[in-house]
Amino acid sequence: MTADPAFPTLHGRPAQGWVNDPNGCSYVDGRYHVFFQYNPDAPTHGAIRWGHMSSTDLVRWRAEPIALVPRPGEPDGFGCWSGCVVDDGGVPTAVYSGVADGTQRSAVLLARGDRDMTVWTQGRTPVAATPDDPLVTHVRDPFVFTAEGRRYAVQGAGHTAGAGRVLVYGCDDLTTWTPLGALLTSDDEVAATVAPANIWECPNLVPFGDRWVLIMSMWRSPTDDALHLDGVRYLVGDLTVGSEGPRFAPVSGGLIDDGPCFYAPQVLRHDGRTLI
C-alpha cells in the first residue's frame, strides 16, 4: 500500500518512472504476464524498456525484473517499443518493434525468454522492416495471430500525410517473415468512416463469435504537421485467407475510447475469455 491517493492499489504499477502501452499480455504456467513501455529513470518518455508484472488472479500483481532493454549499436538502441508475446514451441517469445536511432524507423525483433519470463535473450537480426513504399512512412507494433492453422502477424502502418493501413505477414517460422501486403487499408469505406487516421497503431486481430474483431489506435496529423493520439476504434468483419494471404473485410465498427489516455490496448485470449 502507499500513502499516495493517486497510486493505484488494484492495478499493476511500478514504484516510479514513465509507463505507457501494455505489451506482451500472456498467460504461461498459471500466471498472467503484462509487459509495458517503461522508463524507470524519469517520468519522461524516453529510453523505453519493457517493464514486467505478473499475477495469478489479475488483481494482485508482482513486480518482475525488466525484460527488454535498449542496446547501443543494435536495432533497438533507441528503444524497445510495442509488441506481443507468443509461445513458440514452448519458448516464450517477445515480438517487438525495435528502433535503432532518431529516425524512428522500426524493425521487428525477437527475444526469447525462460518459462518464468524473467530472463530474456534479445536477438540482433530483424525479421521484418519498414517497406520501401511511398504510401508508408511508419510501420510498428507487431501482433501475432493464427488463422486456418497458420501463423500470421499484423503491424500498424500509414503515412504522416496519407492514410492508415494494417500490413500482414506470414510467420509460421517466427525467424522468417513473408510480407503479404495489406490486411486492410483506408480505401475500405467502413474502415475509413469508423477509423479515420493517418496511421493505424497497435492493431489487435482476434476471433469473436463467428466473426473477427480488429482493434486499432488512431494517430492523426493536423495542419501543424504534428501527430496526435485520437482514441481507439474497433471493426467487426470477416477474415478470409486466400492465395495472397489474409484479408479483412469489416461490416461495422465503432468507438472503444475517444480520448488520448486509453490508448494502445492489447487483447489476451485465455481459457475461453477475451480480455483487453
PDB file of C-alpha atoms in Angstrom:
ATOM      1  CA  MET A   1       0.000   0.000   0.000  1.00  0.00           C
ATOM      2  CA  THR A   2       1.030   3.585  -0.486  1.00  0.00           C
ATOM      3  CA  ALA A   3       0.113   6.880   1.115  1.00  0.00           C
ATOM      4  CA  ASP A   4      -0.243   8.475  -2.320  1.00  0.00           C
ATOM      5  CA  PRO A   5      -4.014   8.694  -3.004  1.00  0.00           C
ATOM      6  CA  ALA A   6      -3.358   8.752  -6.762  1.00  0.00           C
ATOM      7  CA  PHE A   7      -1.389   5.490  -6.712  1.00  0.00           C
ATOM      8  CA  PRO A   8      -3.500   2.501  -7.845  1.00  0.00           C
ATOM      9  CA  THR A   9      -3.956  -0.420  -5.463  1.00  0.00           C
ATOM     10  CA  LEU A  10      -5.747  -2.863  -7.785  1.00  0.00           C
ATOM     11  CA  HIS A  11      -3.643  -2.448 -10.925  1.00  0.00           C
ATOM     12  CA  GLY A  12      -0.044  -3.255 -11.704  1.00  0.00           C
ATOM     13  CA  ARG A  13       2.160  -0.179 -11.455  1.00  0.00           C
ATOM     14  CA  PRO A  14       5.902   0.194 -10.827  1.00  0.00           C
ATOM     15  CA  ALA A  15       7.000   2.434  -7.987  1.00  0.00           C
ATOM     16  CA  GLN A  16       8.424   5.153 -10.231  1.00  0.00           C
ATOM     17  CA  GLY A  17       9.148   6.264 -13.780  1.00  0.00           C
ATOM     18  CA  TRP A  18       7.230   6.549 -17.027  1.00  0.00           C
ATOM     19  CA  VAL A  19       4.618   3.949 -18.074  1.00  0.00           C
ATOM     20  CA  ASN A  20       2.590   3.585 -21.253  1.00  0.00           C
ATOM     21  CA  ASP A  21       1.411   0.862 -23.683  1.00  0.00           C
ATOM     22  CA  PRO A  22       0.719  -2.629 -22.312  1.00  0.00           C
ATOM     23  CA  ASN A  23       2.713  -5.202 -24.267  1.00  0.00           C
ATOM     24  CA  GLY A  24       3.091  -8.967 -24.341  1.00  0.00           C
ATOM     25  CA  CYS A  25      -0.120  -9.776 -22.459  1.00  0.00           C
ATOM     26  CA  SER A  26       0.089 -13.541 -21.970  1.00  0.00           C
ATOM     27  CA  TYR A  27      -0.678 -16.489 -19.708  1.00  0.00           C
ATOM     28  CA  VAL A  28       2.080 -19.008 -19.002  1.00  0.00           C
ATOM     29  CA  ASP A  29       2.191 -21.796 -16.417  1.00  0.00           C
ATOM     30  CA  GLY A  30      -0.541 -20.406 -14.178  1.00  0.00           C
ATOM     31  CA  ARG A  31       0.437 -16.723 -14.263  1.00  0.00           C
ATOM     32  CA  TYR A  32      -0.780 -13.759 -16.248  1.00  0.00           C
ATOM     33  CA  HIS A  33       2.008 -11.535 -17.545  1.00  0.00           C
ATOM     34  CA  VAL A  34       1.757  -7.918 -18.592  1.00  0.00           C
ATOM     35  CA  PHE A  35       4.757  -6.120 -20.035  1.00  0.00           C
ATOM     36  CA  PHE A  36       4.681  -2.400 -20.686  1.00  0.00           C
ATOM     37  CA  GLN A  37       6.565   0.545 -22.125  1.00  0.00           C
ATOM     38  CA  TYR A  38       8.732   1.764 -19.261  1.00  0.00           C
ATOM     39  CA  ASN A  39      11.375   4.305 -18.348  1.00  0.00           C
ATOM     40  CA  PRO A  40      12.401   3.673 -14.722  1.00  0.00           C
ATOM     41  CA  ASP A  41      14.874   6.577 -14.691  1.00  0.00           C
ATOM     42  CA  ALA A  42      12.483   9.510 -15.034  1.00  0.00           C
ATOM     43  CA  PRO A  43       8.796  10.402 -15.577  1.00  0.00           C
ATOM     44  CA  THR A  44       9.546  11.126 -19.237  1.00  0.00           C
ATOM     45  CA  HIS A  45       9.003   9.240 -22.468  1.00  0.00           C
ATOM     46  CA  GLY A  46      12.481   8.073 -23.427  1.00  0.00           C
ATOM     47  CA  ALA A  47      14.984   5.192 -23.215  1.00  0.00           C
ATOM     48  CA  ILE A  48      11.996   2.841 -23.409  1.00  0.00           C
ATOM     49  CA  ARG A  49      12.350  -0.644 -21.972  1.00  0.00           C
ATOM     50  CA  TRP A  50       9.840  -3.423 -21.359  1.00  0.00           C
ATOM     51  CA  GLY A  51       8.732  -3.436 -17.735  1.00  0.00           C
ATOM     52  CA  HIS A  52       7.070  -6.584 -16.440  1.00  0.00           C
ATOM     53  CA  MET A  53       4.484  -7.552 -13.822  1.00  0.00           C
ATOM     54  CA  SER A  54       2.693 -10.857 -13.246  1.00  0.00           C
ATOM     55  CA  SER A  55      -0.378 -12.101 -11.401  1.00  0.00           C
ATOM     56  CA  THR A  56      -2.304 -15.284 -10.718  1.00  0.00           C
ATOM     57  CA  ASP A  57      -5.685 -13.532 -10.450  1.00  0.00           C
ATOM     58  CA  LEU A  58      -5.443 -10.205 -12.347  1.00  0.00           C
ATOM     59  CA  VAL A  59      -5.844  -8.351  -9.018  1.00  0.00           C
ATOM     60  CA  ARG A  60      -2.655  -8.904  -7.021  1.00  0.00           C
ATOM     61  CA  TRP A  61       0.412  -8.040  -9.093  1.00  0.00           C
ATOM     62  CA  ARG A  62       4.080  -8.883  -8.572  1.00  0.00           C
ATOM     63  CA  ALA A  63       6.835  -6.708  -9.979  1.00  0.00           C
ATOM     64  CA  GLU A  64       9.236  -8.702 -12.160  1.00  0.00           C
ATOM     65  CA  PRO A  65      12.693  -7.819 -13.495  1.00  0.00           C
ATOM     66  CA  ILE A  66      12.842  -5.518 -16.524  1.00  0.00           C
ATOM     67  CA  ALA A  67      12.566  -7.755 -19.581  1.00  0.00           C
ATOM     68  CA  LEU A  68      13.922  -5.880 -22.625  1.00  0.00           C
ATOM     69  CA  VAL A  69      16.413  -3.010 -22.685  1.00  0.00           C
ATOM     70  CA  PRO A  70      17.766  -0.734 -25.439  1.00  0.00           C
ATOM     71  CA  ARG A  71      21.214  -1.841 -26.590  1.00  0.00           C
ATOM     72  CA  PRO A  72      23.531   0.810 -28.083  1.00  0.00           C
ATOM     73  CA  GLY A  73      24.535  -0.058 -31.624  1.00  0.00           C
ATOM     74  CA  GLU A  74      21.799  -2.665 -32.005  1.00  0.00           C
ATOM     75  CA  PRO A  75      18.477  -2.439 -33.911  1.00  0.00           C
ATOM     76  CA  ASP A  76      16.757  -1.499 -30.635  1.00  0.00           C
ATOM     77  CA  GLY A  77      19.353   1.040 -29.468  1.00  0.00           C
ATOM     78  CA  PHE A  78      16.750   3.842 -29.470  1.00  0.00           C
ATOM     79  CA  GLY A  79      14.115   1.820 -27.637  1.00  0.00           C
ATOM     80  CA  CYS A  80      12.200  -1.440 -27.281  1.00  0.00           C
ATOM     81  CA  TRP A  81       8.744  -0.470 -28.447  1.00  0.00           C
ATOM     82  CA  SER A  82       5.357  -2.162 -28.559  1.00  0.00           C
ATOM     83  CA  GLY A  83       4.738  -5.802 -29.402  1.00  0.00           C
ATOM     84  CA  CYS A  84       3.359  -9.094 -28.157  1.00  0.00           C
ATOM     85  CA  VAL A  85       4.483 -12.350 -26.534  1.00  0.00           C
ATOM     86  CA  VAL A  86       3.754 -15.766 -28.055  1.00  0.00           C
ATOM     87  CA  ASP A  87       4.556 -19.348 -27.105  1.00  0.00           C
ATOM     88  CA  ASP A  88       6.898 -20.563 -29.846  1.00  0.00           C
ATOM     89  CA  GLY A  89       7.289 -24.290 -29.415  1.00  0.00           C
ATOM     90  CA  GLY A  90       7.314 -23.973 -25.629  1.00  0.00           C
ATOM     91  CA  VAL A  91       9.574 -20.907 -25.605  1.00  0.00           C
ATOM     92  CA  PRO A  92       8.006 -17.572 -24.568  1.00  0.00           C
ATOM     93  CA  THR A  93       8.985 -15.184 -27.338  1.00  0.00           C
ATOM     94  CA  ALA A  94       8.616 -11.416 -27.391  1.00  0.00           C
ATOM     95  CA  VAL A  95       7.912  -9.973 -30.848  1.00  0.00           C
ATOM     96  CA  TYR A  96       8.539  -6.245 -30.686  1.00  0.00           C
ATOM     97  CA  SER A  97       9.380  -3.059 -32.575  1.00  0.00           C
ATOM     98  CA  GLY A  98      12.996  -2.065 -32.175  1.00  0.00           C
ATOM     99  CA  VAL A  99      14.154   1.414 -33.175  1.00  0.00           C
ATOM    100  CA  ALA A 100      17.863   1.893 -33.833  1.00  0.00           C
ATOM    101  CA  ASP A 101      18.168   5.689 -33.933  1.00  0.00           C
ATOM    102  CA  GLY A 102      16.391   9.019 -34.024  1.00  0.00           C
ATOM    103  CA  THR A 103      14.874   8.370 -37.457  1.00  0.00           C
ATOM    104  CA  GLN A 104      12.294   6.242 -35.627  1.00  0.00           C
ATOM    105  CA  ARG A 105      12.187   3.696 -38.456  1.00  0.00           C
ATOM    106  CA  SER A 106      11.378   0.423 -36.745  1.00  0.00           C
ATOM    107  CA  ALA A 107      12.195  -3.228 -37.337  1.00  0.00           C
ATOM    108  CA  VAL A 108      10.631  -6.326 -35.800  1.00  0.00           C
ATOM    109  CA  LEU A 109      12.924  -8.124 -33.365  1.00  0.00           C
ATOM    110  CA  LEU A 110      12.571 -11.330 -31.329  1.00  0.00           C
ATOM    111  CA  ALA A 111      13.588 -12.005 -27.742  1.00  0.00           C
ATOM    112  CA  ARG A 112      13.478 -15.490 -26.207  1.00  0.00           C
ATOM    113  CA  GLY A 113      12.553 -15.950 -22.552  1.00  0.00           C
ATOM    114  CA  ASP A 114      12.682 -18.710 -19.965  1.00  0.00           C
ATOM    115  CA  ARG A 115       9.415 -20.208 -18.712  1.00  0.00           C
ATOM    116  CA  ASP A 116       9.317 -17.766 -15.798  1.00  0.00           C
ATOM    117  CA  MET A 117       9.836 -14.955 -18.316  1.00  0.00           C
ATOM    118  CA  THR A 118      12.404 -13.304 -16.054  1.00  0.00           C
ATOM    119  CA  VAL A 119      15.492 -13.959 -18.211  1.00  0.00           C
ATOM    120  CA  TRP A 120      15.433 -12.786 -21.840  1.00  0.00           C
ATOM    121  CA  THR A 121      17.855 -13.058 -24.748  1.00  0.00           C
ATOM    122  CA  GLN A 122      17.285 -10.289 -27.282  1.00  0.00           C
ATOM    123  CA  GLY A 123      18.023 -11.070 -30.919  1.00  0.00           C
ATOM    124  CA  ARG A 124      20.110  -8.940 -33.246  1.00  0.00           C
ATOM    125  CA  THR A 125      18.577  -9.792 -36.623  1.00  0.00           C
ATOM    126  CA  PRO A 126      15.339  -8.050 -37.689  1.00  0.00           C
ATOM    127  CA  VAL A 127      12.670 -10.358 -39.086  1.00  0.00           C
ATOM    128  CA  ALA A 128      10.713  -7.527 -40.764  1.00  0.00           C
ATOM    129  CA  ALA A 129      11.483  -3.901 -41.585  1.00  0.00           C
ATOM    130  CA  THR A 130       9.707  -0.796 -42.866  1.00  0.00           C
ATOM    131  CA  PRO A 131       8.887  -1.458 -46.543  1.00  0.00           C
ATOM    132  CA  ASP A 132      10.101   0.757 -49.362  1.00  0.00           C
ATOM    133  CA  ASP A 133       6.619   2.008 -50.157  1.00  0.00           C
ATOM    134  CA  PRO A 134       5.887   5.699 -50.830  1.00  0.00           C
ATOM    135  CA  LEU A 135       2.491   5.259 -49.163  1.00  0.00           C
ATOM    136  CA  VAL A 136       4.087   4.107 -45.883  1.00  0.00           C
ATOM    137  CA  THR A 137       6.275   6.206 -43.590  1.00  0.00           C
ATOM    138  CA  HIS A 138       5.570   4.366 -40.316  1.00  0.00           C
ATOM    139  CA  VAL A 139       5.247   0.648 -39.505  1.00  0.00           C
ATOM    140  CA  ARG A 140       5.238  -0.771 -35.993  1.00  0.00           C
ATOM    141  CA  ASP A 141       3.566  -2.750 -33.188  1.00  0.00           C
ATOM    142  CA  PRO A 142       3.547  -6.409 -34.318  1.00  0.00           C
ATOM    143  CA  PHE A 143       0.693  -8.641 -33.160  1.00  0.00           C
ATOM    144  CA  VAL A 144       0.751 -12.382 -33.910  1.00  0.00           C
ATOM    145  CA  PHE A 145      -2.393 -14.456 -34.527  1.00  0.00           C
ATOM    146  CA  THR A 146      -3.391 -17.788 -36.061  1.00  0.00           C
ATOM    147  CA  ALA A 147      -5.974 -18.445 -38.766  1.00  0.00           C
ATOM    148  CA  GLU A 148      -6.823 -21.714 -40.513  1.00  0.00           C
ATOM    149  CA  GLY A 149      -3.922 -23.452 -38.817  1.00  0.00           C
ATOM    150  CA  ARG A 150      -1.288 -20.939 -39.932  1.00  0.00           C
ATOM    151  CA  ARG A 151       0.537 -18.217 -38.013  1.00  0.00           C
ATOM    152  CA  TYR A 152       0.441 -14.617 -39.188  1.00  0.00           C
ATOM    153  CA  ALA A 153       1.352 -11.197 -37.839  1.00  0.00           C
ATOM    154  CA  VAL A 154      -0.061  -7.726 -38.394  1.00  0.00           C
ATOM    155  CA  GLN A 155       1.585  -4.338 -37.964  1.00  0.00           C
ATOM    156  CA  GLY A 156       0.049  -0.899 -37.832  1.00  0.00           C
ATOM    157  CA  ALA A 157       1.139   1.431 -40.615  1.00  0.00           C
ATOM    158  CA  GLY A 158       0.402   4.607 -42.503  1.00  0.00           C
ATOM    159  CA  HIS A 159       1.759   7.885 -43.795  1.00  0.00           C
ATOM    160  CA  THR A 160       2.073  11.197 -41.944  1.00  0.00           C
ATOM    161  CA  ALA A 161       0.307  12.897 -44.847  1.00  0.00           C
ATOM    162  CA  GLY A 162      -1.701   9.898 -46.005  1.00  0.00           C
ATOM    163  CA  ALA A 163      -3.955   7.228 -44.553  1.00  0.00           C
ATOM    164  CA  GLY A 164      -3.784   4.278 -42.214  1.00  0.00           C
ATOM    165  CA  ARG A 165      -3.337   0.654 -43.133  1.00  0.00           C
ATOM    166  CA  VAL A 166      -2.600  -2.683 -41.489  1.00  0.00           C
ATOM    167  CA  LEU A 167       0.127  -4.836 -43.021  1.00  0.00           C
ATOM    168  CA  VAL A 168       0.122  -8.626 -42.714  1.00  0.00           C
ATOM    169  CA  TYR A 169       2.920 -11.211 -42.798  1.00  0.00           C
ATOM    170  CA  GLY A 170       3.232 -14.974 -42.822  1.00  0.00           C
ATOM    171  CA  CYS A 171       5.353 -16.189 -39.906  1.00  0.00           C
ATOM    172  CA  ASP A 172       4.899 -19.901 -39.251  1.00  0.00           C
ATOM    173  CA  ASP A 173       8.634 -19.691 -38.587  1.00  0.00           C
ATOM    174  CA  LEU A 174       8.995 -16.612 -36.391  1.00  0.00           C
ATOM    175  CA  THR A 175      12.533 -16.052 -37.652  1.00  0.00           C
ATOM    176  CA  THR A 176      11.382 -15.800 -41.295  1.00  0.00           C
ATOM    177  CA  TRP A 177       8.591 -13.353 -42.095  1.00  0.00           C
ATOM    178  CA  THR A 178       6.944 -13.142 -45.519  1.00  0.00           C
ATOM    179  CA  PRO A 179       5.269  -9.801 -46.416  1.00  0.00           C
ATOM    180  CA  LEU A 180       1.719 -10.467 -47.663  1.00  0.00           C
ATOM    181  CA  GLY A 181       0.594  -6.923 -48.418  1.00  0.00           C
ATOM    182  CA  ALA A 182      -2.212  -5.104 -46.668  1.00  0.00           C
ATOM    183  CA  LEU A 183      -4.749  -6.811 -44.436  1.00  0.00           C
ATOM    184  CA  LEU A 184      -6.843  -3.626 -44.643  1.00  0.00           C
ATOM    185  CA  THR A 185      -6.425  -0.080 -45.949  1.00  0.00           C
ATOM    186  CA  SER A 186      -8.317   3.167 -45.645  1.00  0.00           C
ATOM    187  CA  ASP A 187      -9.686   2.538 -49.120  1.00  0.00           C
ATOM    188  CA  ASP A 188     -12.301   0.403 -47.384  1.00  0.00           C
ATOM    189  CA  GLU A 189     -15.378   2.581 -46.853  1.00  0.00           C
ATOM    190  CA  VAL A 190     -16.302   1.142 -43.446  1.00  0.00           C
ATOM    191  CA  ALA A 191     -12.746   1.454 -42.131  1.00  0.00           C
ATOM    192  CA  ALA A 192     -12.360   4.994 -43.462  1.00  0.00           C
ATOM    193  CA  THR A 193     -15.625   6.069 -41.814  1.00  0.00           C
ATOM    194  CA  VAL A 194     -15.109   4.386 -38.430  1.00  0.00           C
ATOM    195  CA  ALA A 195     -11.345   4.842 -38.078  1.00  0.00           C
ATOM    196  CA  PRO A 196     -10.124   7.927 -39.989  1.00  0.00           C
ATOM    197  CA  ALA A 197      -6.416   8.363 -39.258  1.00  0.00           C
ATOM    198  CA  ASN A 198      -3.065   8.892 -40.894  1.00  0.00           C
ATOM    199  CA  ILE A 199      -1.532   5.953 -39.045  1.00  0.00           C
ATOM    200  CA  TRP A 200      -3.238   2.934 -37.510  1.00  0.00           C
ATOM    201  CA  GLU A 201      -1.236   1.815 -34.488  1.00  0.00           C
ATOM    202  CA  CYS A 202      -1.185  -1.244 -32.226  1.00  0.00           C
ATOM    203  CA  PRO A 203      -3.562  -3.486 -34.212  1.00  0.00           C
ATOM    204  CA  ASN A 204      -5.097  -6.478 -32.431  1.00  0.00           C
ATOM    205  CA  LEU A 205      -6.967  -9.065 -34.528  1.00  0.00           C
ATOM    206  CA  VAL A 206      -8.962 -11.752 -32.698  1.00  0.00           C
ATOM    207  CA  PRO A 207     -11.852 -14.115 -33.462  1.00  0.00           C
ATOM    208  CA  PHE A 208     -15.047 -13.137 -31.672  1.00  0.00           C
ATOM    209  CA  GLY A 209     -18.133 -15.283 -32.133  1.00  0.00           C
ATOM    210  CA  ASP A 210     -18.431 -16.175 -35.804  1.00  0.00           C
ATOM    211  CA  ARG A 211     -16.537 -13.077 -36.936  1.00  0.00           C
ATOM    212  CA  TRP A 212     -13.262 -11.266 -36.221  1.00  0.00           C
ATOM    213  CA  VAL A 213     -12.579  -8.007 -34.419  1.00  0.00           C
ATOM    214  CA  LEU A 214      -9.786  -5.634 -35.397  1.00  0.00           C
ATOM    215  CA  ILE A 215      -8.821  -3.044 -32.764  1.00  0.00           C
ATOM    216  CA  MET A 216      -6.702  -0.058 -33.793  1.00  0.00           C
ATOM    217  CA  SER A 217      -5.384   3.081 -32.118  1.00  0.00           C
ATOM    218  CA  MET A 218      -5.552   6.331 -34.064  1.00  0.00           C
ATOM    219  CA  TRP A 219      -2.720   8.727 -34.935  1.00  0.00           C
ATOM    220  CA  ARG A 220      -3.884  11.826 -36.780  1.00  0.00           C
ATOM    221  CA  SER A 221      -1.809  14.615 -38.269  1.00  0.00           C
ATOM    222  CA  PRO A 222      -3.458  18.049 -38.205  1.00  0.00           C
ATOM    223  CA  THR A 223      -2.254  21.057 -40.150  1.00  0.00           C
ATOM    224  CA  ASP A 224       0.597  21.765 -37.726  1.00  0.00           C
ATOM    225  CA  ASP A 225       2.287  18.572 -39.002  1.00  0.00           C
ATOM    226  CA  ALA A 226       2.363  17.063 -35.505  1.00  0.00           C
ATOM    227  CA  LEU A 227       0.836  13.696 -34.742  1.00  0.00           C
ATOM    228  CA  HIS A 228      -1.847  13.417 -32.053  1.00  0.00           C
ATOM    229  CA  LEU A 229      -3.481  10.490 -30.285  1.00  0.00           C
ATOM    230  CA  ASP A 230      -7.108  10.232 -31.310  1.00  0.00           C
ATOM    231  CA  GLY A 231      -8.597   7.337 -29.410  1.00  0.00           C
ATOM    232  CA  VAL A 232      -9.262   3.673 -30.181  1.00  0.00           C
ATOM    233  CA  ARG A 233     -11.693   2.102 -32.662  1.00  0.00           C
ATOM    234  CA  TYR A 234     -12.904  -1.422 -33.393  1.00  0.00           C
ATOM    235  CA  LEU A 235     -14.026  -3.048 -36.621  1.00  0.00           C
ATOM    236  CA  VAL A 236     -16.118  -6.222 -36.850  1.00  0.00           C
ATOM    237  CA  GLY A 237     -15.909  -8.266 -40.004  1.00  0.00           C
ATOM    238  CA  ASP A 238     -14.835 -11.367 -41.871  1.00  0.00           C
ATOM    239  CA  LEU A 239     -11.310 -12.719 -42.251  1.00  0.00           C
ATOM    240  CA  THR A 240     -10.559 -14.712 -45.376  1.00  0.00           C
ATOM    241  CA  VAL A 241      -7.283 -16.427 -46.215  1.00  0.00           C
ATOM    242  CA  GLY A 242      -6.596 -16.599 -49.943  1.00  0.00           C
ATOM    243  CA  SER A 243      -3.590 -17.243 -52.132  1.00  0.00           C
ATOM    244  CA  GLU A 244      -2.128 -13.818 -51.250  1.00  0.00           C
ATOM    245  CA  GLY A 245      -2.715 -14.210 -47.513  1.00  0.00           C
ATOM    246  CA  PRO A 246      -5.312 -12.978 -45.012  1.00  0.00           C
ATOM    247  CA  ARG A 247      -7.651 -10.107 -45.834  1.00  0.00           C
ATOM    248  CA  PHE A 248     -10.139  -8.432 -43.507  1.00  0.00           C
ATOM    249  CA  ALA A 249     -13.499  -7.078 -44.671  1.00  0.00           C
ATOM    250  CA  PRO A 250     -15.228  -5.007 -41.978  1.00  0.00           C
ATOM    251  CA  VAL A 251     -19.011  -4.793 -41.896  1.00  0.00           C
ATOM    252  CA  SER A 252     -19.375  -2.451 -38.914  1.00  0.00           C
ATOM    253  CA  GLY A 253     -17.400  -0.826 -36.141  1.00  0.00           C
ATOM    254  CA  GLY A 254     -17.343   1.805 -33.507  1.00  0.00           C
ATOM    255  CA  LEU A 255     -15.648   3.631 -30.680  1.00  0.00           C
ATOM    256  CA  ILE A 256     -13.770   1.987 -27.825  1.00  0.00           C
ATOM    257  CA  ASP A 257     -12.432   5.246 -26.392  1.00  0.00           C
ATOM    258  CA  ASP A 258     -12.302   8.782 -27.766  1.00  0.00           C
ATOM    259  CA  GLY A 259      -9.522  10.267 -25.655  1.00  0.00           C
ATOM    260  CA  PRO A 260      -5.720  10.156 -25.617  1.00  0.00           C
ATOM    261  CA  CYS A 261      -5.277   8.130 -22.399  1.00  0.00           C
ATOM    262  CA  PHE A 262      -6.984   4.766 -23.013  1.00  0.00           C
ATOM    263  CA  TYR A 263      -4.660   4.107 -25.929  1.00  0.00           C
ATOM    264  CA  ALA A 264      -2.901   1.088 -27.419  1.00  0.00           C
ATOM    265  CA  PRO A 265      -4.879  -1.592 -25.528  1.00  0.00           C
ATOM    266  CA  GLN A 266      -3.910  -5.225 -26.012  1.00  0.00           C
ATOM    267  CA  VAL A 267      -6.126  -8.300 -26.164  1.00  0.00           C
ATOM    268  CA  LEU A 268      -5.408 -11.631 -24.455  1.00  0.00           C
ATOM    269  CA  ARG A 269      -7.449 -14.750 -25.195  1.00  0.00           C
ATOM    270  CA  HIS A 270      -7.273 -17.356 -22.437  1.00  0.00           C
ATOM    271  CA  ASP A 271      -9.499 -20.100 -21.073  1.00  0.00           C
ATOM    272  CA  GLY A 272     -12.480 -19.155 -23.211  1.00  0.00           C
ATOM    273  CA  ARG A 273     -12.280 -15.464 -22.328  1.00  0.00           C
ATOM    274  CA  THR A 274     -11.174 -12.452 -24.338  1.00  0.00           C
ATOM    275  CA  LEU A 275      -9.522  -9.884 -22.060  1.00  0.00           C
ATOM    276  CA  ILE A 276      -8.478  -6.367 -23.029  1.00  0.00           C
TER     277      ILE A 276
END
